[in-house]
């Protein structure tokens, strides 16, 4: 694995987690 790919994963990891959390919250709010 190259350093650039590790850096990219380090940046996308937290962002992807936040996105998943936002989708879960939106789904919970939209449910009756």
mmCIF file of C-alpha atoms in Angstrom:
data_model
loop_
_atom_site.group_PDB
_atom_site.id
_atom_site.type_symbol
_atom_site.label_atom_id
_atom_site.label_comp_id
_atom_site.label_asym_id
_atom_site.label_seq_id
_atom_site.Cartn_x
_atom_site.Cartn_y
_atom_site.Cartn_z
ATOM 1 C CA UNK A 1 0.000 0.000 0.000
ATOM 2 C CA UNK A 2 1.313 3.416 -0.894
ATOM 3 C CA UNK A 3 1.521 6.389 1.447
ATOM 4 C CA UNK A 4 -0.980 8.308 -0.669
ATOM 5 C CA UNK A 5 -3.564 5.530 -0.362
ATOM 6 C CA UNK A 6 -3.035 5.348 3.400
ATOM 7 C CA UNK A 7 -3.484 9.111 3.632
ATOM 8 C CA UNK A 8 -6.632 8.888 1.520
ATOM 9 C CA UNK A 9 -8.057 6.144 3.764
ATOM 10 C CA UNK A 10 -7.217 8.217 6.842
ATOM 11 C CA UNK A 11 -9.174 11.128 5.367
ATOM 12 C CA UNK A 12 -12.106 9.102 4.030
ATOM 13 C CA UNK A 13 -12.469 6.899 7.125
ATOM 14 C CA UNK A 14 -13.915 9.530 9.506
ATOM 15 C CA UNK A 15 -15.865 11.201 6.694
ATOM 16 C CA UNK A 16 -17.473 7.895 5.695
ATOM 17 C CA UNK A 17 -18.339 7.207 9.338
ATOM 18 C CA UNK A 18 -19.980 10.614 9.654
ATOM 19 C CA UNK A 19 -21.915 10.021 6.425
ATOM 20 C CA UNK A 20 -23.177 6.633 7.615
ATOM 21 C CA UNK A 21 -24.180 8.153 10.961
ATOM 22 C CA UNK A 22 -26.035 10.982 9.220
ATOM 23 C CA UNK A 23 -27.904 8.491 7.027
ATOM 24 C CA UNK A 24 -28.874 6.417 10.076
ATOM 25 C CA UNK A 25 -30.127 9.508 11.938
ATOM 26 C CA UNK A 26 -32.076 10.698 8.896
ATOM 27 C CA UNK A 27 -33.642 7.245 8.556
ATOM 28 C CA UNK A 28 -34.642 7.219 12.238
ATOM 29 C CA UNK A 29 -36.164 10.698 11.954
ATOM 30 C CA UNK A 30 -38.076 9.868 8.758
ATOM 31 C CA UNK A 31 -39.587 6.719 10.307
ATOM 32 C CA UNK A 32 -43.050 7.250 11.840
#
